[in-house]
Tab-separated table of C-alpha atoms in Angstrom:
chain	number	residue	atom	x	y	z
A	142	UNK	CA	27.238	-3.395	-63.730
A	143	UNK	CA	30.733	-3.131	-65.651
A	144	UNK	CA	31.993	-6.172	-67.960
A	145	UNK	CA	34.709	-8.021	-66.516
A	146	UNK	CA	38.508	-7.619	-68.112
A	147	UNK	CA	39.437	-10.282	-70.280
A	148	UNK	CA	43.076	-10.000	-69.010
A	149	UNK	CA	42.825	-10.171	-65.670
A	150	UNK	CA	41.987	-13.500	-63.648
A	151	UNK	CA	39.095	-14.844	-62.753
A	152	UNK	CA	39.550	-15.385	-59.269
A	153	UNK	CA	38.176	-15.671	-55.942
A	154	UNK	CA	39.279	-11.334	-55.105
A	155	UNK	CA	37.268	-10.259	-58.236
A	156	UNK	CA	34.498	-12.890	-58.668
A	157	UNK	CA	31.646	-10.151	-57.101
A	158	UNK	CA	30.111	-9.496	-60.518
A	159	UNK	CA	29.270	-12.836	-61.185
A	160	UNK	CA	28.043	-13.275	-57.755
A	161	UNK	CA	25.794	-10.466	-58.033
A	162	UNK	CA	24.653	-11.584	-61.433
A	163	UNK	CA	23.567	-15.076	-59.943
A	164	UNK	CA	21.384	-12.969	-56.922
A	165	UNK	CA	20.147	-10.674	-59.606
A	166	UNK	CA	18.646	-13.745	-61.525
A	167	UNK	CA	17.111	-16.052	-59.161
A	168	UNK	CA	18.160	-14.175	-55.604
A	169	UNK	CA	20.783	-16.722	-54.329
A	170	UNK	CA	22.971	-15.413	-52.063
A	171	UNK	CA	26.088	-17.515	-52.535
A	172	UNK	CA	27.829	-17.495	-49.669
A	173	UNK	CA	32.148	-17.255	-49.889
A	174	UNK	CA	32.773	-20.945	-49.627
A	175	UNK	CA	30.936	-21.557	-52.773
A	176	UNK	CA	32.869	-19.237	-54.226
A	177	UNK	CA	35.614	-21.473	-56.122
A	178	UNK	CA	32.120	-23.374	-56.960
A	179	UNK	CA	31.013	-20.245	-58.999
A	180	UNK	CA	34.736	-19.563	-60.558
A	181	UNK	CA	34.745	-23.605	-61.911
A	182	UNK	CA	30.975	-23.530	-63.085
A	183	UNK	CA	31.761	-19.788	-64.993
A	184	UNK	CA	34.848	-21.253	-66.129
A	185	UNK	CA	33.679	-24.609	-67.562
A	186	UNK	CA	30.149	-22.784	-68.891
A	187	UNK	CA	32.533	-20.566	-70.987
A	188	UNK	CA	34.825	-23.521	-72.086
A	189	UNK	CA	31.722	-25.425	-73.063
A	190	UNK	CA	30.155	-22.061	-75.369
A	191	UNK	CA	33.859	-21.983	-76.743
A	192	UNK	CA	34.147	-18.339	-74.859
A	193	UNK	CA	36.532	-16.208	-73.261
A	194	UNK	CA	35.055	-15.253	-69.632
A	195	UNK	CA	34.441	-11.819	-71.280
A	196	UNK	CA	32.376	-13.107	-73.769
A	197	UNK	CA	30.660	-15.357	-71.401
A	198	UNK	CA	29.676	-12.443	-69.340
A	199	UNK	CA	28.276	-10.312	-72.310
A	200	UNK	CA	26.222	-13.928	-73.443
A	201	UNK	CA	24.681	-14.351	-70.582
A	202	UNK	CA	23.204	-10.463	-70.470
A	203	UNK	CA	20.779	-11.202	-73.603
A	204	UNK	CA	21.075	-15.140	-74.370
A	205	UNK	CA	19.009	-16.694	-72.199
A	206	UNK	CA	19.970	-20.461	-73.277
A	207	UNK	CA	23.597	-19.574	-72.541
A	208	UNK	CA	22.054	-17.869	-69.321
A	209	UNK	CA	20.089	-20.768	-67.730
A	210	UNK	CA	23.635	-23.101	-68.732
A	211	UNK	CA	25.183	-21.018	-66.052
A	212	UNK	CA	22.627	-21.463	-63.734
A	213	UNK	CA	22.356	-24.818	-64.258
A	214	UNK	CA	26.166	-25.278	-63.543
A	215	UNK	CA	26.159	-22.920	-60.643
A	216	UNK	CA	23.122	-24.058	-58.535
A	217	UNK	CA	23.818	-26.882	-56.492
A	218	UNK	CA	21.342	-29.842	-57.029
A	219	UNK	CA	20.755	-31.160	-53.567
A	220	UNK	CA	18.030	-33.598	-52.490
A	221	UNK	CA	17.697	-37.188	-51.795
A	222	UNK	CA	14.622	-39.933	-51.386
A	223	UNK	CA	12.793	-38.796	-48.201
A	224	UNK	CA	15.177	-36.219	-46.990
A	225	UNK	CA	13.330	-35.526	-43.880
A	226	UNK	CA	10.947	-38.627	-43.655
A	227	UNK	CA	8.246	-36.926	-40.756
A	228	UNK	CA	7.562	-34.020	-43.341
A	229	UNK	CA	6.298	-36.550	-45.628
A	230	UNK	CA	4.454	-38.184	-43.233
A	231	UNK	CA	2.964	-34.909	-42.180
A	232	UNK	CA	1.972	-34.517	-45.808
A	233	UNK	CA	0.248	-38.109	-46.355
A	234	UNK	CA	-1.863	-37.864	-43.253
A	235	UNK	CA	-3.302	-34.542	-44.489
A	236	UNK	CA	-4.217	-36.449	-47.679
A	237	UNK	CA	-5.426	-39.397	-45.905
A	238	UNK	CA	-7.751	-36.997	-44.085
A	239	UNK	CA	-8.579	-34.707	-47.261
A	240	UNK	CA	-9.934	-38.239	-48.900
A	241	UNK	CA	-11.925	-39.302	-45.778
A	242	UNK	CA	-13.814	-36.134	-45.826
A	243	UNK	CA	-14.789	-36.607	-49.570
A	244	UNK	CA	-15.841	-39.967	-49.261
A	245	UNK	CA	-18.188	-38.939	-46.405
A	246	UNK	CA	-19.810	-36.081	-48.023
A	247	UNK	CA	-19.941	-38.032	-50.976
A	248	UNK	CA	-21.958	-40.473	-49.115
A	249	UNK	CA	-23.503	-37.619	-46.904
A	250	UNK	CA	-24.744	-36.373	-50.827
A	251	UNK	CA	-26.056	-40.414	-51.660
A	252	UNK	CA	-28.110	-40.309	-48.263
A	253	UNK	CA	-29.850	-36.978	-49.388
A	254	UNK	CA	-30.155	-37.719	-52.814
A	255	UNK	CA	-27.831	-34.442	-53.787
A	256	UNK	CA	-26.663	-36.196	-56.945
A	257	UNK	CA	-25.741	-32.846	-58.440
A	258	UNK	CA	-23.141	-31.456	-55.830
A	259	UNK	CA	-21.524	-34.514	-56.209
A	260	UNK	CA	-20.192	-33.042	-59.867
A	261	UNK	CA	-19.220	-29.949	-58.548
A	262	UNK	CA	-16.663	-31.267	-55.909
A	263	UNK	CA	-13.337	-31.292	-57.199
A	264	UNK	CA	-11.003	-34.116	-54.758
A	265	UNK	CA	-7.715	-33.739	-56.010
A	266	UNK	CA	-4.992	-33.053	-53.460
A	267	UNK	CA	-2.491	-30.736	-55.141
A	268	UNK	CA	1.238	-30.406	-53.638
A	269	UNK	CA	3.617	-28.238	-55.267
A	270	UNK	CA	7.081	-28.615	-54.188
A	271	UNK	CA	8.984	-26.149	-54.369
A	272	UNK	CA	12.931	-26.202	-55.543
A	273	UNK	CA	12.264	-29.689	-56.344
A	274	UNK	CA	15.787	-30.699	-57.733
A	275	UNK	CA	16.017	-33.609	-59.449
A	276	UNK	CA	12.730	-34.929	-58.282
A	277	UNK	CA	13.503	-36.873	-55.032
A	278	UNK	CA	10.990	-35.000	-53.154
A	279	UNK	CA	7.999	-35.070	-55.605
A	280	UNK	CA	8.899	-38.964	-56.201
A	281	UNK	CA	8.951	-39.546	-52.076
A	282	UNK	CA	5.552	-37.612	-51.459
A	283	UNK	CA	4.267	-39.746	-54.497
A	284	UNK	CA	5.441	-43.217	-53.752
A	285	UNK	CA	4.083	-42.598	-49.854
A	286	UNK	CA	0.780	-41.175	-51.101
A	287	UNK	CA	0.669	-44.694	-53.402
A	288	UNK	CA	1.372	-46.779	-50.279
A	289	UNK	CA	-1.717	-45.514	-48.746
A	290	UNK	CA	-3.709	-46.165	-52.073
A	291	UNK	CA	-4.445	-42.709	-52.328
A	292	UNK	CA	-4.948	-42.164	-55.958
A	293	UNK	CA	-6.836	-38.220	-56.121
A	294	UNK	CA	-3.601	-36.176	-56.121
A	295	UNK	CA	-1.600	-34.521	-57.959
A	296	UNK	CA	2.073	-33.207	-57.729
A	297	UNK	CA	3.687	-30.201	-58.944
A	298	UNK	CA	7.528	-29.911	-58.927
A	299	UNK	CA	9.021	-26.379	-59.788
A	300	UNK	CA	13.099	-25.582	-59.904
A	301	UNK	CA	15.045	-22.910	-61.596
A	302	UNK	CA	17.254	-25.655	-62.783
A	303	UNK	CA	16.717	-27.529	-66.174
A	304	UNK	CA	18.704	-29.776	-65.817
A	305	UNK	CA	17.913	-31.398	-62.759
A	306	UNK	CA	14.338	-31.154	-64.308
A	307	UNK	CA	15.101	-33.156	-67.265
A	308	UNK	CA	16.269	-35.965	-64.531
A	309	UNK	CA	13.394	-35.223	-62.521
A	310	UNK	CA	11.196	-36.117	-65.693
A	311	UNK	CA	13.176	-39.298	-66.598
A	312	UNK	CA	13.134	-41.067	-62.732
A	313	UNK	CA	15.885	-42.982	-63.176
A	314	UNK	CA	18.576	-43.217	-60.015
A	315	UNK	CA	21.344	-44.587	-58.510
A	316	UNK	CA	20.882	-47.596	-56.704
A	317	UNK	CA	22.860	-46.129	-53.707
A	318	UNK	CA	19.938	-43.043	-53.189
A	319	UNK	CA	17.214	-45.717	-53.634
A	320	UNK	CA	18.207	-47.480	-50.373
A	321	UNK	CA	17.357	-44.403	-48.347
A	322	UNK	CA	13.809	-45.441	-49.550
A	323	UNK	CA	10.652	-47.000	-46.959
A	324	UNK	CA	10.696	-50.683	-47.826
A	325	UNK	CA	6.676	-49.822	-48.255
A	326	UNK	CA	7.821	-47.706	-51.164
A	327	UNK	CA	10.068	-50.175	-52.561
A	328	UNK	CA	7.109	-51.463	-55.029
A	329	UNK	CA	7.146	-48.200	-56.800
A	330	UNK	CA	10.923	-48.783	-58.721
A	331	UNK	CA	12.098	-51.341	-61.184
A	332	UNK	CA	15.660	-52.026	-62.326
A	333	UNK	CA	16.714	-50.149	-65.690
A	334	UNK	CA	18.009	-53.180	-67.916
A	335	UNK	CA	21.506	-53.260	-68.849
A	336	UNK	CA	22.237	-54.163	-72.233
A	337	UNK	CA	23.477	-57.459	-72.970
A	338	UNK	CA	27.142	-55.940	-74.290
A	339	UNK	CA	27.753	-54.865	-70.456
A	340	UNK	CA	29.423	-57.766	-68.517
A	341	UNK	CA	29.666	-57.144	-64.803
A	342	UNK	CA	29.593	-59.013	-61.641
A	343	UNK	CA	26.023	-59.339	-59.961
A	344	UNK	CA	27.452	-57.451	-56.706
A	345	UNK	CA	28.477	-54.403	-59.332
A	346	UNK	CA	25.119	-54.691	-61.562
A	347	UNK	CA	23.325	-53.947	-57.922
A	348	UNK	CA	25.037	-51.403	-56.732
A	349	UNK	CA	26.246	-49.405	-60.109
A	350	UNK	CA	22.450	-49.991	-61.779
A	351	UNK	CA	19.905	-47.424	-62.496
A	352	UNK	CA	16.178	-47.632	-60.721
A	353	UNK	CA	13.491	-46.518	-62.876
A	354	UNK	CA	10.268	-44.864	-60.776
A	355	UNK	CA	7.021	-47.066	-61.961
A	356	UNK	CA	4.837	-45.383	-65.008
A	357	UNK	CA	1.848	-45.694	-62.856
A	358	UNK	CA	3.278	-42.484	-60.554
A	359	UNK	CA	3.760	-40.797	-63.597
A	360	UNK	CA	-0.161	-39.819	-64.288
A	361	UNK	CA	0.240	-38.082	-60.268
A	362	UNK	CA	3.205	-35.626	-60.638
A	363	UNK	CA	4.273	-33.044	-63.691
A	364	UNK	CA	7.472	-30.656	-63.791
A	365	UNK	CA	8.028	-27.743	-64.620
A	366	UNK	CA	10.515	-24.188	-65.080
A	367	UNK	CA	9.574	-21.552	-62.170
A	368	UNK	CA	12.057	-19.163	-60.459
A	369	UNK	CA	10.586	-18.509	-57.552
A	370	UNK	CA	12.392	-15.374	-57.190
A	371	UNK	CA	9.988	-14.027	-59.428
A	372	UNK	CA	6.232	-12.933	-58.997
A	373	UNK	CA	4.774	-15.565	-61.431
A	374	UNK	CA	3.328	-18.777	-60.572
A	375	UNK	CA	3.651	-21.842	-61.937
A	376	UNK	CA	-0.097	-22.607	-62.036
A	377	UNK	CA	-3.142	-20.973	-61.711
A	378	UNK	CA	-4.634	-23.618	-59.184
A	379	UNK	CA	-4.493	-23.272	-55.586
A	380	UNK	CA	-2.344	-25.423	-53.657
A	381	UNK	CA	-3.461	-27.695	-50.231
A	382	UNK	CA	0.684	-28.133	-48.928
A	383	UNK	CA	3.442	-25.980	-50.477
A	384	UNK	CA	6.242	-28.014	-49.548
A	385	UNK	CA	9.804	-25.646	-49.542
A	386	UNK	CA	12.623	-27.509	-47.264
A	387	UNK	CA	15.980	-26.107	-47.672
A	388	UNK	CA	15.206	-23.362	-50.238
A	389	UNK	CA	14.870	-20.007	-48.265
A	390	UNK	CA	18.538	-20.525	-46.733
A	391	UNK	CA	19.630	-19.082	-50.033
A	392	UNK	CA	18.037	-15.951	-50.103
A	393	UNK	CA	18.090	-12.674	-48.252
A	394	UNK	CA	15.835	-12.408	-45.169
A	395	UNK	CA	13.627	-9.622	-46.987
A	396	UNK	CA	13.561	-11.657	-50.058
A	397	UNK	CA	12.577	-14.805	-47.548
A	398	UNK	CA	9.740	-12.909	-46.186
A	399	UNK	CA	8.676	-11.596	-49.994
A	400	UNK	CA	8.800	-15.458	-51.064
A	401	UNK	CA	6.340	-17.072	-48.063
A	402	UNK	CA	4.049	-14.183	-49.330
A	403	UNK	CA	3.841	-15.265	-52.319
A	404	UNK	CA	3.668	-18.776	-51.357
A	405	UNK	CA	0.767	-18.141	-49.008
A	406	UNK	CA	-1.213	-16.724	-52.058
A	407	UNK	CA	-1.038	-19.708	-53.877
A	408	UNK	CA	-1.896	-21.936	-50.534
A	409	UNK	CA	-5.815	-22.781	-50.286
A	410	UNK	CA	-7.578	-21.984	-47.103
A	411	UNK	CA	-6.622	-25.049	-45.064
A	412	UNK	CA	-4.003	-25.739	-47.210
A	413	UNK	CA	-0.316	-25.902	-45.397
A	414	UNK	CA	2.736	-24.783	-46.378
A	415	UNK	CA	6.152	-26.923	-45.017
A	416	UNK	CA	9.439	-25.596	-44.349
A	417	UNK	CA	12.637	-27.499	-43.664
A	418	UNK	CA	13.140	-27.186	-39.436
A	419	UNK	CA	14.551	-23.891	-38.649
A	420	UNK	CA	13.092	-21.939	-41.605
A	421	UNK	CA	11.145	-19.052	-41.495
A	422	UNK	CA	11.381	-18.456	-37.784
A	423	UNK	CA	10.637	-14.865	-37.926
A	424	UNK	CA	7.846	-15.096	-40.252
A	425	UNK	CA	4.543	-13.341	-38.634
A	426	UNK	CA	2.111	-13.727	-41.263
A	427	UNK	CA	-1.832	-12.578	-40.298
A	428	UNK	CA	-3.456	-15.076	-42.291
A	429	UNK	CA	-1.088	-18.254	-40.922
A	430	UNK	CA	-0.498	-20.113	-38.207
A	431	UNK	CA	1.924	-22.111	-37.425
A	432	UNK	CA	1.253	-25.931	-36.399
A	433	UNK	CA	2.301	-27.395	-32.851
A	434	UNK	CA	4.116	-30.200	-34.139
A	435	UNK	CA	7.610	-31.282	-32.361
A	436	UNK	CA	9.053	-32.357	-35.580
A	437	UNK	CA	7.404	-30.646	-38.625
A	438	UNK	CA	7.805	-26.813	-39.232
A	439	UNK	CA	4.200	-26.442	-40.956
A	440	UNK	CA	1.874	-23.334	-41.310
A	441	UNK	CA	-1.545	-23.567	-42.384
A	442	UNK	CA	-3.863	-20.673	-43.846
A	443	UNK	CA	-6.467	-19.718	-41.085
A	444	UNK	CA	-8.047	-16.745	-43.446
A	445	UNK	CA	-7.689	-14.948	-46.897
C-alpha cells in the first residue's frame, strides 16, 4: 500500500487507500456514498492531530491512538432505544423462560433434597450485543428484562468504536431518543439536573434535557473494545442470544459468513443468535437452525 501525495487532493477520485485502510482494520466495506463521509472524517482527524493528510496516513500505520481517532470519526454511530421492538421481545421471553426453568429445578432439587446441585447451577442469562453503538440496544434489552423483574442477567456490549463506548458507559440521552421508549420502561431514566446558571423555558428544559439510565441497570450490563473483524472474543463465557442487527451489511459476504462462525462459537447450546430482518439469508450453518418466527430473524444452536 503506497503513501498518499501530500500535493495532490484528497478527493472523492483518489480516496481508495483510505478506503481500503478502513476494510483492512475492522472489514467495513464503505460503500461510494459514504465516500465524502470518509474524505471529512480523514480531513478533520488530521486537522485535529495538527497533520498534513500525509502525515495522517503514515500515523495511523503504527499509532494506534491516532488510529482508533479515525475510526472513531469514520464509523457511523447508528442505533436508537428499541430499534426493532419484536427482537427485544424475542429476547425477554427467552429469559422469562430461562428463569422459569431454574426456579423449577431449583424446587425440583428442594423436593429431593439435592441441596448440593443447587451450588453448581449457574442462572445468569448472558446477551452480548454485538456493534452496540452508543448503548441503545444493551440499555433497551436491559430496561425490558427489568420490566419483567428479571434480575439473573447480564449484558455484554462490544463496538469497535470508543467513543460511542464512552457514551454507552455514561447513559445519558437526548430527550428526543428517549420517547421512542415503552412507557413500561419509562421507570428506568431520570432527568440529568441542569445547573441553576441555565435559564430556559420549561417547554425547552424538556425537550433539550439529558436522561440519565437508573444506577440500578448498571450492576446488569458492562462495555467493552472488540472488533469483531478479528478472531478474539470479548469474553471467555458462552453466550445464550448474540444479538447483531444491522452489523453484517458492512462487510463482505465471505467475511459475513467468517463472522456468524465465529459468533456461533461463542453461542451456548440453546443459546440464539439475532440478526436484523434480511441478514444472513444465505447462511447454512450445520449446527443452527433457524427459528419460524414471522418477525424475528433468530437462529438457535441445535449441536456443537
Amino acid at each position: 500500500m503506497r503513501a498518499l501525495n501530500s500535493s495532490v487532493p484528497l478527493t472523492v477520485a483518489n480516496a481508495s487507500h483510505w478506503r481500503q485502510f478502513i476494510e483492512k482494520e475492522v472489514g467495513f466495506v464503505l460503500p461510494d456514498e459514504q465516500l465524502q463521509w470518509l474524505l471529512n472524517a480523514v480531513n478533520n482527524t488530521a486537522n485535529n492531530q495538527g497533520l498534513s493528510v500525509k502525515k495522517l496516513w503514515a500515523a495511523v500505520q503504527t499509532d494506534r491512538e491516532i488510529r482508533q481517532n479515525l475510526l472513531d470519526m469514520v464509523l457511523i454511530p447508528e442505533s436508537r432505544f428499541f430499534r426493532h421492538l419484536p427482537s427485544i421481545q424475542f429476547v425477554t421471553e427467552l429469559a422469562m423462560l430461562a428463569n422459569q426453568q431454574h426456579v423449577q429445578l431449583l424446587s425440583h432439587n428442594d423436593h429431593n433434597n439435592d441441596k448440593d446441585n443447587d451450588k453448581e447451577i449457574d442462572a445468569t442469562f448472558r446477551i452480548w450485543s454485538v456493534g452496540c453503538s452508543a448503548g441503545q440496544e444493551v440499555w433497551s434489552l436491559a430496561m425490558n428484562l427489568a420490566a419483567q423483574q428479571l434480575d439473573k442477567y447480564l449484558i455484554l456490549g462490544t463496538d469497535v468504536r470508543q467513543q460511542a463506548l464512552v457514551r454507552a458507559r455514561v447513559g445519558q440521552y437526548e430527550y428526543r431518543q428517549c420517547q421512542l421508549m415503552p412507557a413500561s420502561c419509562q421507570q428506568f431514566l431520570q432527568p440529568v439536573v441542569m445547573s441553576d446558571d441555565i435559564v430556559t423555558s420549561s417547554s425547552q428544559m424538556v425537550t433539550e434535557s439529558l436522561w440519565q439510565v437508573n444506577d440500578e441497570l448498571r450492576k446488569h450490563v458492562n462495555f467493552t473494545w472488540h472488533n469483531i473483524f478479528t478472531k478474539a472474543m470479548p469474553t471467555a463465557h458462552l453466550q445464550q442470544v448474540i444479538m447483531c442487527q444491522n452489523v453484517l451489511i458492512y462487510f463482505r459476504q465471505f467475511d459475513q459468513r467468517d463472522i456468524l462462525t465465529r459468533l456461533a462459537t461463542q453461542c451456548a447450546l440453546g443459546g440464539h443468535i439475532i440478526l436484523a430482518p434480511g441478514e444472513g439469508l444465505g447462511w447454512r450453518p450445520h449446527n443452527m437452525r433457524r427459528i419460524k418466527h414471522p418477525q424475528v430473524n433468530a437462529w438457535q444452536k441445535i449441536s456443537i
